[in-house]
XYZ file of C-alpha atoms in Angstrom:
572
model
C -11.198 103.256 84.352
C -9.565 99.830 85.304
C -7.667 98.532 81.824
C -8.817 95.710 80.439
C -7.207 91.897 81.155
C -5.250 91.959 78.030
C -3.714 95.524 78.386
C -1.889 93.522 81.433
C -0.869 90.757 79.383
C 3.310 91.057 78.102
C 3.968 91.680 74.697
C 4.573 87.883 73.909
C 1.179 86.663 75.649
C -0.536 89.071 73.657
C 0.321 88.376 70.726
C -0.250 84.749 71.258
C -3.406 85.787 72.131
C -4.489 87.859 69.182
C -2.656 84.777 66.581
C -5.271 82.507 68.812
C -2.306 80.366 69.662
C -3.792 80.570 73.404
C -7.275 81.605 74.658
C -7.261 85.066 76.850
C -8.153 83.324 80.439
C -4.875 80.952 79.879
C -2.244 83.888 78.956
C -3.767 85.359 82.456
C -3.381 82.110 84.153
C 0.430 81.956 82.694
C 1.538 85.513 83.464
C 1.825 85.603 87.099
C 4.095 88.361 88.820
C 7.649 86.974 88.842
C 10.997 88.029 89.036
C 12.462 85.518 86.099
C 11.417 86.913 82.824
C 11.108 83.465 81.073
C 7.998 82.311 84.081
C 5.276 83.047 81.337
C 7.475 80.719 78.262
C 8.030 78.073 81.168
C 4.593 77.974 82.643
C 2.798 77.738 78.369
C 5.219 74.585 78.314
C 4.409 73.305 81.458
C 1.097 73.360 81.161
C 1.232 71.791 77.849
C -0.040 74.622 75.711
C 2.658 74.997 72.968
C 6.114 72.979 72.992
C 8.976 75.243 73.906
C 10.360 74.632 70.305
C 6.645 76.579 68.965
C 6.794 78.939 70.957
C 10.475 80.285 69.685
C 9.309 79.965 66.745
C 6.527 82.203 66.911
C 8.303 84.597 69.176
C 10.704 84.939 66.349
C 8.332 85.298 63.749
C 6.447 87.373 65.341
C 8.933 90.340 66.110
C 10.950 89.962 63.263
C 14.010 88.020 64.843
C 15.870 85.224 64.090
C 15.506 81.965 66.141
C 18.880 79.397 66.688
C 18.831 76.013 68.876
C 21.651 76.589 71.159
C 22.656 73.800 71.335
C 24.705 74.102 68.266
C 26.687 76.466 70.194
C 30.426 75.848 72.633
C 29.451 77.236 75.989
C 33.109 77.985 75.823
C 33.284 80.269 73.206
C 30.826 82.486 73.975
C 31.005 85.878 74.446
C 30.045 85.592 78.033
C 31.990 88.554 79.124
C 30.292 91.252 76.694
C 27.458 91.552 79.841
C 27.864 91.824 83.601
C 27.065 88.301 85.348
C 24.368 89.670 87.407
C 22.478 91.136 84.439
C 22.778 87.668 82.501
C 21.036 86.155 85.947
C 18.509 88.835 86.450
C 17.094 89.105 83.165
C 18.367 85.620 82.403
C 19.795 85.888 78.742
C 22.813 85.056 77.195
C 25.684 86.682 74.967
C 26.142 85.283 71.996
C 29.240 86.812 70.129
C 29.933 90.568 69.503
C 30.795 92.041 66.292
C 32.074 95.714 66.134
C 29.771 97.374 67.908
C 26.750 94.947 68.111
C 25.960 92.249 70.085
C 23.903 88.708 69.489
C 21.871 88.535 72.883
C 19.897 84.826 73.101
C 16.513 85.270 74.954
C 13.216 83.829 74.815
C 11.066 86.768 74.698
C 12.310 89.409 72.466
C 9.323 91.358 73.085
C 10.568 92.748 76.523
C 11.337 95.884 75.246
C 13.097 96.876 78.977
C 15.662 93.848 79.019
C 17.060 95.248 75.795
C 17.619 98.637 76.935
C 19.198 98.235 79.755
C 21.592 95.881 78.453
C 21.889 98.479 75.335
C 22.656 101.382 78.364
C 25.203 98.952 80.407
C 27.280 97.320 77.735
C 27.051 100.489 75.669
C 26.335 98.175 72.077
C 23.484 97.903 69.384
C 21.682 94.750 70.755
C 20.544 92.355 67.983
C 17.866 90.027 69.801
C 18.063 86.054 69.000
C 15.217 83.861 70.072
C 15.679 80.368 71.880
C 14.049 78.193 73.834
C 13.548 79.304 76.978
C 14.534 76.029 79.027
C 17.912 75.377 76.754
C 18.381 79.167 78.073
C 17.381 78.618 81.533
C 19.915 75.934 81.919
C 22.875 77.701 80.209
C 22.423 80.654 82.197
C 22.922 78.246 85.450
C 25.625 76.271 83.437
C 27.517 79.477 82.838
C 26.577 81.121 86.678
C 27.870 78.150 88.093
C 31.294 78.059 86.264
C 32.119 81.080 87.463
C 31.850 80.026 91.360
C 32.807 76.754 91.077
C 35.723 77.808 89.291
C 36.513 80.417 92.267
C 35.510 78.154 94.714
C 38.179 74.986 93.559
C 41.135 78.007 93.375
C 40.807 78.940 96.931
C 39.112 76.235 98.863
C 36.017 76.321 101.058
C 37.522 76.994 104.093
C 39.596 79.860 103.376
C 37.380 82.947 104.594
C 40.081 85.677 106.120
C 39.498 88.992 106.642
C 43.669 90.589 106.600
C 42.471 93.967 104.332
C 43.314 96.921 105.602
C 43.953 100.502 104.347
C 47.361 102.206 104.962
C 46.434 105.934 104.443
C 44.289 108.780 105.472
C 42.404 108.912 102.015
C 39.056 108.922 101.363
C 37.881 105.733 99.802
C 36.275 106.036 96.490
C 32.543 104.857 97.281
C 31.466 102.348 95.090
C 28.330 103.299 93.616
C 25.014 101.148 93.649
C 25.345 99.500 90.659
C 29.762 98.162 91.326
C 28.418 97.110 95.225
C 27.830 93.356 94.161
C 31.065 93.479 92.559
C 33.209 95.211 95.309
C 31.723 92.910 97.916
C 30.896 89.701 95.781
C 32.671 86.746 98.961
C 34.561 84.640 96.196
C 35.902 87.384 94.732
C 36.925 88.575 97.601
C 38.530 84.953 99.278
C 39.811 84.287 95.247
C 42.249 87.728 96.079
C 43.030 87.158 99.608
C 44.059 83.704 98.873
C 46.389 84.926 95.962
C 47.855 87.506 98.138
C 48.780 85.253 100.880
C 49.898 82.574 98.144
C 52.366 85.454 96.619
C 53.677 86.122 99.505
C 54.599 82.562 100.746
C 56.136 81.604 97.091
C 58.266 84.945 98.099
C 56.594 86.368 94.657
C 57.777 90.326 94.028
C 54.583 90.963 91.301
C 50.959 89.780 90.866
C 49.785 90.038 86.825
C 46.062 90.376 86.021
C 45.968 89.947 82.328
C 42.471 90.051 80.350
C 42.760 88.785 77.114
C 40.322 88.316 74.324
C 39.403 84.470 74.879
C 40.941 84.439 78.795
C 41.959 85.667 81.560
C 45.038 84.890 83.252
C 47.279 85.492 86.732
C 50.602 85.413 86.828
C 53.522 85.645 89.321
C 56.910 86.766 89.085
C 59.210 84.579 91.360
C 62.811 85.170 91.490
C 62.545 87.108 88.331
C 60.056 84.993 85.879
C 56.675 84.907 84.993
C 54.430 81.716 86.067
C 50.758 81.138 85.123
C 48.817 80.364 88.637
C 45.291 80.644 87.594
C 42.754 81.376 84.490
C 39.467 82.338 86.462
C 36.587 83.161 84.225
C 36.745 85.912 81.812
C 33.297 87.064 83.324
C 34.901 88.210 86.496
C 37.817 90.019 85.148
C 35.627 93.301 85.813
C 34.712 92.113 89.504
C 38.351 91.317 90.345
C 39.536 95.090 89.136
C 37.155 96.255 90.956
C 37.859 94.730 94.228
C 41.509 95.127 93.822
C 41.027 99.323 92.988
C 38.532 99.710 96.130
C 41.415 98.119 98.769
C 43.795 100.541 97.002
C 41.787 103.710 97.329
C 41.310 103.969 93.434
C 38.512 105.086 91.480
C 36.447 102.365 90.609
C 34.670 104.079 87.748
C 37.377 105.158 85.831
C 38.801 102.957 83.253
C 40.498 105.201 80.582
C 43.672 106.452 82.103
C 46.305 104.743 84.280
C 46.118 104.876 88.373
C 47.923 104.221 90.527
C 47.630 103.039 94.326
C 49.022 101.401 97.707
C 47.075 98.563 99.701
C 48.526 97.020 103.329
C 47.849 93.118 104.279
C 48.395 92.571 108.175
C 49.455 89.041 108.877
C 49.412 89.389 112.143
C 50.046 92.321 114.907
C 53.746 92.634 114.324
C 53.455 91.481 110.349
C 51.982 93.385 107.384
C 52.567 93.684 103.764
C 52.334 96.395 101.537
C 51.583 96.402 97.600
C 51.906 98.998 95.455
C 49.224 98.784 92.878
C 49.443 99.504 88.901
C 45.962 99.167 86.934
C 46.332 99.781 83.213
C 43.894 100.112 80.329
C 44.319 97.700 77.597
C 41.792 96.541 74.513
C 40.177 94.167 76.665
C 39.973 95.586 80.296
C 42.639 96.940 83.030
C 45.442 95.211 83.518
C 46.561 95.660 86.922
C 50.397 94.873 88.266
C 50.850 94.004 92.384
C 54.411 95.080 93.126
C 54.960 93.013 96.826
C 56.925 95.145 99.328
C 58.172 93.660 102.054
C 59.686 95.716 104.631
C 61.498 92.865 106.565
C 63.812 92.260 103.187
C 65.959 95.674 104.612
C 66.027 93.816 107.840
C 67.800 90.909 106.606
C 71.187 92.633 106.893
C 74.405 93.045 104.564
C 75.167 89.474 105.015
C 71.942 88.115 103.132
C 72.288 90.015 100.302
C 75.618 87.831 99.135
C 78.780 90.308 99.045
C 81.715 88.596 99.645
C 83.652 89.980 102.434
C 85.807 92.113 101.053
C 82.774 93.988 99.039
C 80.778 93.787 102.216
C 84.189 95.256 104.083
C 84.154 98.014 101.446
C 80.706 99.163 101.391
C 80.458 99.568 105.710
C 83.585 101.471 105.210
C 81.906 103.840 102.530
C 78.745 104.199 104.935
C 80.711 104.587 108.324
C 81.743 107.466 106.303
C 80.674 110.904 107.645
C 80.302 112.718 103.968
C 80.074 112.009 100.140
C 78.086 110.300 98.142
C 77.195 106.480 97.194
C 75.737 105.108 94.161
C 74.188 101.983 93.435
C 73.643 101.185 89.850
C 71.617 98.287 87.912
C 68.821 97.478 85.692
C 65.384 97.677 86.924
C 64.157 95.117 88.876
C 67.995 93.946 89.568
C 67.974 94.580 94.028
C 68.946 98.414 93.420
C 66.274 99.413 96.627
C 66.593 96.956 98.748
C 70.896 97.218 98.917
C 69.775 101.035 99.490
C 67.225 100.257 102.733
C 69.947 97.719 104.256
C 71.914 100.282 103.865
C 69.730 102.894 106.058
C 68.443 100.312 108.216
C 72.229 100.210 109.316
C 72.333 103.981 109.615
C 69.346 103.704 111.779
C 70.063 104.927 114.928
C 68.284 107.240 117.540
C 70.895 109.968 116.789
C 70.865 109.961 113.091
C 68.227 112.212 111.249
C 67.852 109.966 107.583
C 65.570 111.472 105.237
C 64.795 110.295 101.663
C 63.139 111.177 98.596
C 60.929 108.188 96.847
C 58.850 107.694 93.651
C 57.454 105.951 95.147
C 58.729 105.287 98.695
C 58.422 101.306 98.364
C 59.703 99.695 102.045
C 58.190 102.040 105.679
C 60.722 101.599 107.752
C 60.559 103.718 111.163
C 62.838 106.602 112.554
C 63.222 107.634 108.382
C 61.794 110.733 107.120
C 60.471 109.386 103.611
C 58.776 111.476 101.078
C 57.105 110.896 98.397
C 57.643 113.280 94.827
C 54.624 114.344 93.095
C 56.125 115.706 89.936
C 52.368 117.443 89.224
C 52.118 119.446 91.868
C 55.583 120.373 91.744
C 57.382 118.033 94.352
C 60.572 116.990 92.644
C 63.529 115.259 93.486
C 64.995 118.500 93.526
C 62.987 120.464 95.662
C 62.794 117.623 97.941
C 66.737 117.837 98.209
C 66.864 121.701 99.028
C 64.043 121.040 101.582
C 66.081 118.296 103.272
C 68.972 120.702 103.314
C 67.267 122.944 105.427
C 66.086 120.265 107.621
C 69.435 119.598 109.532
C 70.058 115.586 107.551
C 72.571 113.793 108.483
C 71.909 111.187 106.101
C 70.090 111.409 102.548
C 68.492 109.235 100.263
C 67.677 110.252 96.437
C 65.743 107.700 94.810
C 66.900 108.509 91.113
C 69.539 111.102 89.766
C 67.810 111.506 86.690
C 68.741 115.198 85.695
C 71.516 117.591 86.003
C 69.727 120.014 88.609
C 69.442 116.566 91.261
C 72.823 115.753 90.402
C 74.458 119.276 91.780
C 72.326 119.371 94.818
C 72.997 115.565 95.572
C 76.416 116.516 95.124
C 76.524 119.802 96.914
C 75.094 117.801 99.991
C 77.885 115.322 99.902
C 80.513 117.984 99.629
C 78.841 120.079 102.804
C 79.127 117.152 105.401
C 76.212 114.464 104.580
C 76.196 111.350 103.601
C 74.185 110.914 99.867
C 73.113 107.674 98.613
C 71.201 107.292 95.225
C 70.873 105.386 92.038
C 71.821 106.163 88.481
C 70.584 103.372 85.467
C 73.700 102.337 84.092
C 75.518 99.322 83.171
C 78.631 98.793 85.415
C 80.318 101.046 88.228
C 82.459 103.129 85.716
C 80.148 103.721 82.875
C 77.873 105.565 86.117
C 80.851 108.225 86.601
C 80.421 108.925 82.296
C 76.893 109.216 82.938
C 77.281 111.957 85.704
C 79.527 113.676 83.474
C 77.210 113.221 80.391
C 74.808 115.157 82.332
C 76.869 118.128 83.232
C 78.482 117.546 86.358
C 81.871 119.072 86.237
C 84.707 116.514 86.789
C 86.040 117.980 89.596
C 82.515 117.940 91.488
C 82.791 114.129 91.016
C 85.846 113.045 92.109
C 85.596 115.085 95.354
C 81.864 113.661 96.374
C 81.371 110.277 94.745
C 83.282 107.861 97.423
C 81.917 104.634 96.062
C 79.518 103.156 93.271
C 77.821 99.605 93.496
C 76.900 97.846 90.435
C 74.923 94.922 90.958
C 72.928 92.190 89.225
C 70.257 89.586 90.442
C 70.866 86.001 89.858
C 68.549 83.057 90.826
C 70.041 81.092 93.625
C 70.455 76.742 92.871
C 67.729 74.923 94.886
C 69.229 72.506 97.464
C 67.857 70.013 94.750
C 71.167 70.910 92.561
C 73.184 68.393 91.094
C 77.114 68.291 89.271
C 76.999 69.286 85.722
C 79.968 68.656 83.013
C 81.265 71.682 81.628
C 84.023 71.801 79.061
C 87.053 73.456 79.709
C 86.551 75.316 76.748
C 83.035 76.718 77.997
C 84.397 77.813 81.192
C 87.389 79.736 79.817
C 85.367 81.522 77.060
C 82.551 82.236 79.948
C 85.853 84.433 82.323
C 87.436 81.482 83.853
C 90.861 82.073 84.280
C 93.193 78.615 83.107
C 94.627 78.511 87.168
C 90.808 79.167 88.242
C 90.351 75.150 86.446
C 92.498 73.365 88.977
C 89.637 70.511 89.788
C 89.132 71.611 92.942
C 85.695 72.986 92.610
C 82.900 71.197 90.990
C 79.820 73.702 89.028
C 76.534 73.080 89.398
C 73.126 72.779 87.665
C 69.485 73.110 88.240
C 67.324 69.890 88.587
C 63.990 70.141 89.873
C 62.005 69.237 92.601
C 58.629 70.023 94.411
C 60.236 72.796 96.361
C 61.351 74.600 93.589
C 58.239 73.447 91.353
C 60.678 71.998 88.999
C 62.644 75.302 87.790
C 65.858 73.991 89.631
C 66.123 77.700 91.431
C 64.990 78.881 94.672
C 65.094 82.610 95.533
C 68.035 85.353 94.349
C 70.977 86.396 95.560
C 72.971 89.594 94.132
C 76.165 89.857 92.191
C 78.403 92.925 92.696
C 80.941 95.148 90.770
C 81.865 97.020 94.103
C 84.263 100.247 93.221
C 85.404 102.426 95.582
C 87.008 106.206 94.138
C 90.605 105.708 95.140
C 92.942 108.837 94.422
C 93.758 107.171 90.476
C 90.439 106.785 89.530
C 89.418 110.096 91.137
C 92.456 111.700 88.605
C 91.107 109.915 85.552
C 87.803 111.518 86.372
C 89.675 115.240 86.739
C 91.829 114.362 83.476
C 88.304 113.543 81.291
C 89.019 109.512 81.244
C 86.018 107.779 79.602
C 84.605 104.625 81.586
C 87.001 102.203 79.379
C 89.704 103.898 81.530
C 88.134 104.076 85.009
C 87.467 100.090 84.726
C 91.399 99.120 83.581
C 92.303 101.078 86.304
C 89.740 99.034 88.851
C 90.300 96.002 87.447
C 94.469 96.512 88.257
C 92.894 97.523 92.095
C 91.289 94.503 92.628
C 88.153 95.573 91.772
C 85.854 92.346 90.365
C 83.524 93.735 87.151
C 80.018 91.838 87.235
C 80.815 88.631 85.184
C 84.081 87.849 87.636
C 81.772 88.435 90.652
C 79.348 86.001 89.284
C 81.882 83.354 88.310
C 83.097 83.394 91.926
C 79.778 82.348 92.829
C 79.702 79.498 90.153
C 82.580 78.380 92.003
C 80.607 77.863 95.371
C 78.430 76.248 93.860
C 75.131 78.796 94.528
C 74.025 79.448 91.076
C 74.496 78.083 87.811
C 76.865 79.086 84.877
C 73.749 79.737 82.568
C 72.381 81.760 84.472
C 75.531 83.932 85.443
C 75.831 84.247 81.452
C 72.130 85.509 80.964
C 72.644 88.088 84.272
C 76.172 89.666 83.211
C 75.747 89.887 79.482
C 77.540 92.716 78.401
């Protein structure tokens, strides 16, 4: 039995039809098969049936909702982000705001019972229908579609298209499933991150920030140290940006509860690639995700680059020409710890050297080094890492972190049977690291007969060539470490000014600042006597040895950084 015309009619033409607000044969004319859910409201108007501001009305009379002209409301502060873009085109409806749990959907048929379940099962809210008029809707959905592109499309410029993705590992790819393909593969999404990457990399940027935010969303770059605002794209496309970011790094797309994280390679060219290490982060509004940029040519720039002076630079090739003990470098996070450490192996390089090291993670590749990663879960620690290197005939080792007593012996029992140790300990200055290793449990005597030299070491951002003189009182200079004979007039300090090179900051790039301290036979007996680090840096200081702030202050005087920002590097 064939059903009747008005069994095919929607819910809205129906009921129009049964209020006699339009006769059966012109609901049938109106209701042709379309793909836009608003054809039938657009085609009554049209035709000149019923104005589009009657037929909102009825609509929301009708099924009980409430109607609002929206044009009372900011595009801006919508809550345009509560749905997926690609829902808000297909079933063309609009968020309003979200409260708690429920959200204020604009539409202009509340009737189609389908469009509010499946944004109910996708956003995972109570919808609470709002009827408007279907061409005010029409046009903000294009409004707000458009934003989005045109927004992605002025950040990285119609001609960028670049393909320089590529995967680094043997892993399986997490497939994206049906519903995240538009958002993995969406182009502008995909040019907007390219075109960030390739910017980050020729600012010399070590971190990308993805930040969502209630109201925005914002990217940031660290360059020589600070935080800089590039870009706000639209909040909309924070969830297609994680996405594409977690598919490059072989993460799991669908899961957004816990932490991951992952490793992504961009090739430049045949002899040129990058590698980023990749945090993602679950915060109130969305995954924040970190790019950490590591360049392996920055442990090809050599000893000089890294700005020892030459009798620091004398002392440390001494220390690693050595054929045993161990080497420490010490710092703050993020203050040039790793990349002293790779120069450092790069050096040791050689055909008949066997270097292997133990990473979390390993951060630079560099080839002819055995580098491992530690996976703490399944039980791949510093530690055991160490006793398998032992039995795999090093010459050279490299411990990313002593962080525990049980890393410390081995490292230590390594350096005292023939190899060469480096590593890293989080502490102030050179001396406080040898209190440290005793804080932990190393016995005294274990450390003065393996530790052969400690490197403390700071990262300061270097003038731009747009520097200028600066005035600084006498009184400054000697209350900053300035000796009185140091003030002789025949240096002049330096400032920051600005230019377009160093978009206006006054700094270009870094360059390191180093308490270098070799273990001479009186330190080494202050160790064995129980000296505290108070006594290990008197003693230093009467060898020569330059603490952090004197180090930086000698770079005041040639002129390469400022005073300020020696004071903010070396505040102890």
């Amino acid at each position: 039995m064939s059903a009747t015309p008005q069994a095919a009619l929607s819910g809205l033409a129906r009921a129009l039809v049964q209020h006699g607000r339009l006769l059966e044969a012109e609901a049938l004319q109106c209701s042709r098969p379309s793909a836009n859910p608003n054809d039938f409201v657009i085609e009554i108007i049209a035709r000149g049936l019923m104005s589009a501001n009657d037929v909102a009305r009825f609509a929301a009379e009708t099924f009980g909702s409430p109607a609002l002209d929206l044009s009372a409301f900011d595009p801006a502060h919508l809550a345009v982000d509560a749905i997926d873009r690609k829902l808000m085109i297909k079933h063309q409806v609009v968020a309003l705001g979200r409260r708690g749990n429920r959200l204020s959907l604009a539409l202009a048929d509340p009737s189609n019972l389908r469009i509010l379940d499946e944004i109910r099962f996708q956003t995972g809210l109570a919808v609470d229908p709002v009827v408007v008029e279907a061409p005010k809707l029409i046009a903000l959905v294009e409004q707000l579609s458009e934003t989005a592109s045109t927004t992605l499309k002025d950040l990285t410029g119609e001609e960028f298209d670049m393909d320089l993705l590529s995967q680094d590992d043997g892993n399986e790819i997490p497939q994206p499933t049906e519903d995240s393909a538009s958002e993995v593969d969406d182009a502008p999404v995909v040019r907007f991150i390219q075109k960030l990457l390739i910017d980050a990399i020729n600012e010399g940027a070590s971190d990308i920030h993805f930040e969502p935010y209630e109201k925005y969303y914002r990217i940031r770059f660290r360059t020589d140290g600070v935080l800089r605002e590039i870009a706000q794209p639209p909040l909309v496309l924070k969830e297609k940006i994680a996405a594409r970011i977690k598919v490059i790094s072989r993460l799991d797309i669908s899961e957004k509860r816990v932490p991951q994280d992952g490793r992504m390679k961009l090739v430049l060219s045949k002899n040129k690639a990058i590698d980023f290490r990749v945090s993602t982060l679950p915060t109130l509004h969305g995954e924040k995700i970190v790019m950490r940029i590591l360049d392996p040519t920055s442990a090809m720039l050599g000893v000089d680059a890294l700005g020892y002076e030459p009798d620091q630079k004398a002392q440390l090739l001494d220390a690693i020409g050595r054929p045993y003990g161990m080497i420490l470098v010490t710092g703050p996070t993020g203050s040039g710890k790793t990349v002293s450490l790779y120069t450092c192996l790069n050096i040791l390089n050689k055909p008949g050297v066997n270097i292997s090291t133990a990473e979390d993670p390993a951060e630079i590749n560099l080839p002819g080094i055995n580098q491992v990663n530690v996976n703490e879960k399944a039980g791949l620690t510093f530690a055991s890492a160490l006793r398998a290197f032992l039995r795999q005939d090093p010459d050279v080792i490299m411990v990313g972190e002593i962080r525990d007593l049980e890393t410390a012996e081995i490292s230590i029992k390594a350096a005292q049977t023939g190899h060469l140790v480096l590593s890293t300990v989080h502490t102030n200055d050179a001396p406080s690291t040898l209190e440290r290793l005793k804080n932990m449990g190393v016995a005294p005597f274990n450390i003065a007969s393996s530790v052969i030299m400690i490197t403390a070491q700071r990262l300061a951002r270097r003038l731009c060539t747009c520097k200028q003189p600066v005035d600084i009182p006498i009184e400054a200079l000697i209350s900053a470490g300035f000796a009185e004979q140091d003030l002789d007039g025949s240096w002049q300090p330096y400032g920051p000014k600005g230019c377009e090179r160093c978009k206006g900051s006054g700094y270009k790039g870094r360059l390191g600042i180093y308490q270098v301290m070799p273990i001479s036979e009186e330190i080494a007996r202050i160790i064995m006597t129980n000296g505290n680090s108070m006594d290990i840096a008197a003693q230093a200081q009467i060898e020569g040895v330059r603490d952090l702030r004197q180090s930086g202050l000698l770079k005041v005087k040639q002129g390469v950084t400022s005073l300020t920002e020696v004071l903010a590097c070396t505040n102890e």
